[in-house]
Amino acid sequence: MSKKMLKFVKIGQQTPPKREVGSRKEDFNEIYSMGDYPLPFIANQTIYLNQANLIDPSKYKYSSRKLVFKLKRFYFKVFSQNIKTLIVQSIFMKKYISKSFKNLSNRLIIDNNLYLKTQNKHNKKLNKKFIKILYPASIYPHKNHILIINFLKKYLRTNYHFYFTCGKYE
């Protein structure tokens, strides 16, 4: 590979261009999200789910009954129609998520080795113009931004566009 193609751009507080409501649906053909929750108003999402508190407490007694998780379950349910595939890591998660969200039971798969399969999936798509990867996370140490940046410096390919998002003051 020639010179590393990693550059950081500070976008700042710019006003986005005016767009017709609902037009962002066409921005991405497919989205792979490691963030537990589907993005609103964007279809064809593959979500990697590891948040057990999304399980309905009436189906599993150890799932949190706190208001914040009730709201998260509501959000998940509302935007679950945008999920094409929901990847979970165990039989337990598949069983209880399908009980909690019946509309997802035919879209749930178990994947114990997601890393190898996503690498294989992305290698098949390299003929596309470019692949967009979005990482929406505040800059906290446990979010591993430094690890991701080091990985990108070492393995970045020219047809990947990697987007970090962060808060206003980060």
XYZ file of C-alpha atoms in Angstrom:
170
model
C 0.000 0.000 0.000
C 1.263 3.461 -0.734
C 1.068 6.337 1.701
C -1.456 5.895 4.494
C -4.715 7.600 3.606
C -5.994 8.529 7.032
C -6.945 12.138 7.544
C -8.986 13.851 10.216
C -11.433 16.558 9.319
C -13.082 18.866 11.822
C -16.530 19.505 10.458
C -17.573 21.924 13.165
C -20.968 23.476 13.622
C -22.092 23.695 10.017
C -25.681 23.891 8.936
C -26.454 20.862 6.798
C -27.930 21.483 3.351
C -31.711 21.437 3.121
C -32.996 18.017 2.102
C -36.433 16.683 1.521
C -37.858 14.717 4.450
C -37.088 11.018 4.052
C -34.418 11.522 1.371
C -31.616 10.188 3.605
C -32.978 6.659 3.209
C -31.123 6.417 -0.110
C -27.738 7.505 1.321
C -26.797 3.952 2.263
C -27.658 0.655 0.564
C -26.881 -1.351 3.681
C -25.781 -0.488 7.193
C -23.843 -2.759 9.570
C -24.183 -1.472 13.120
C -22.384 -2.731 16.202
C -24.394 -0.358 18.357
C -27.377 -2.449 19.551
C -29.986 -0.061 18.164
C -31.288 0.521 14.647
C -30.887 3.969 13.182
C -34.184 5.737 12.581
C -35.546 6.064 9.049
C -32.845 3.982 7.322
C -33.809 0.525 6.059
C -31.686 -2.602 5.420
C -29.698 -2.546 8.630
C -27.728 -5.439 10.050
C -27.509 -4.948 13.810
C -25.143 -6.749 16.174
C -27.034 -6.941 19.472
C -25.407 -7.645 22.818
C -27.611 -5.566 25.161
C -29.511 -8.141 27.233
C -31.581 -5.433 28.937
C -33.547 -5.056 25.702
C -35.244 -8.316 26.678
C -38.717 -7.710 28.057
C -38.634 -8.155 31.878
C -41.875 -10.133 31.688
C -39.992 -12.724 29.581
C -36.769 -12.725 31.617
C -36.841 -11.637 35.276
C -33.244 -10.344 35.366
C -33.773 -7.791 32.608
C -33.818 -4.244 33.947
C -37.153 -2.594 34.711
C -35.624 0.891 34.933
C -37.242 3.692 32.949
C -34.171 4.172 30.767
C -34.413 0.570 29.536
C -38.159 0.834 29.033
C -37.453 3.794 26.753
C -34.679 1.905 24.963
C -36.983 -1.078 24.392
C -39.646 1.273 23.036
C -37.135 2.921 20.672
C -35.871 -0.492 19.551
C -39.422 -1.704 18.881
C -40.398 1.431 16.927
C -37.385 1.242 14.598
C -37.141 -2.554 14.415
C -38.861 -2.463 11.005
C -35.541 -1.057 9.676
C -33.661 -4.203 10.688
C -32.905 -6.668 7.897
C -30.780 -8.988 10.061
C -30.307 -9.042 13.820
C -27.150 -10.833 14.928
C -26.950 -12.144 18.486
C -24.143 -14.060 20.133
C -25.975 -16.876 21.897
C -28.987 -19.183 21.887
C -30.124 -17.425 25.071
C -30.251 -14.019 23.323
C -32.023 -15.438 20.275
C -34.645 -17.120 22.437
C -35.462 -14.099 24.607
C -35.156 -11.392 21.961
C -37.531 -13.347 19.707
C -39.967 -13.643 22.637
C -39.661 -9.909 23.340
C -39.843 -8.746 19.712
C -41.917 -11.277 17.789
C -41.602 -9.317 14.535
C -37.838 -10.056 14.547
C -37.924 -13.820 15.119
C -37.436 -14.645 11.416
C -34.562 -12.137 11.081
C -32.477 -13.314 14.048
C -29.258 -15.236 13.597
C -26.657 -16.480 16.058
C -23.070 -15.704 15.237
C -20.289 -16.677 17.622
C -17.543 -15.585 15.243
C -18.770 -12.304 13.764
C -15.308 -10.953 13.027
C -14.371 -13.597 10.451
C -17.720 -13.453 8.717
C -17.757 -9.658 8.455
C -14.232 -9.728 7.035
C -15.382 -12.234 4.446
C -18.537 -10.211 3.719
C -16.576 -6.977 3.259
C -14.013 -8.648 0.996
C -16.838 -9.677 -1.326
C -18.008 -6.071 -1.560
C -14.682 -4.484 -2.449
C -15.824 -4.002 -6.010
C -18.195 -1.268 -4.821
C -17.116 2.350 -5.172
C -16.571 2.631 -1.411
C -17.879 1.283 1.856
C -19.143 3.716 4.512
C -18.594 2.816 8.152
C -20.226 4.976 10.826
C -19.058 4.870 14.458
C -21.433 7.023 16.540
C -19.874 7.206 19.999
C -18.796 9.818 22.502
C -15.091 9.953 23.138
C -14.730 7.833 26.262
C -11.796 5.446 26.829
C -14.015 2.339 26.792
C -15.258 3.232 23.277
C -11.775 2.355 21.923
C -11.348 5.245 19.481
C -7.536 4.993 19.758
C -7.631 1.267 19.026
C -9.834 1.864 15.967
C -7.614 4.693 14.699
C -4.501 2.515 15.047
C -6.275 -0.301 13.240
C -7.283 2.057 10.435
C -3.740 3.390 10.095
C -2.440 -0.139 9.675
C -5.162 -1.753 7.562
C -7.093 1.057 5.873
C -8.063 0.421 2.277
C -8.806 3.233 -0.102
C -12.421 2.258 -0.675
C -13.443 2.569 2.996
C -14.884 5.790 4.384
C -14.843 5.655 8.188
C -16.884 8.309 10.048
C -16.546 9.040 13.758
C -19.146 11.178 15.461
C -18.840 12.866 18.808
C -20.454 15.530 20.946
C -20.355 19.272 20.412
C -17.417 19.870 22.783
C -15.319 16.796 22.004
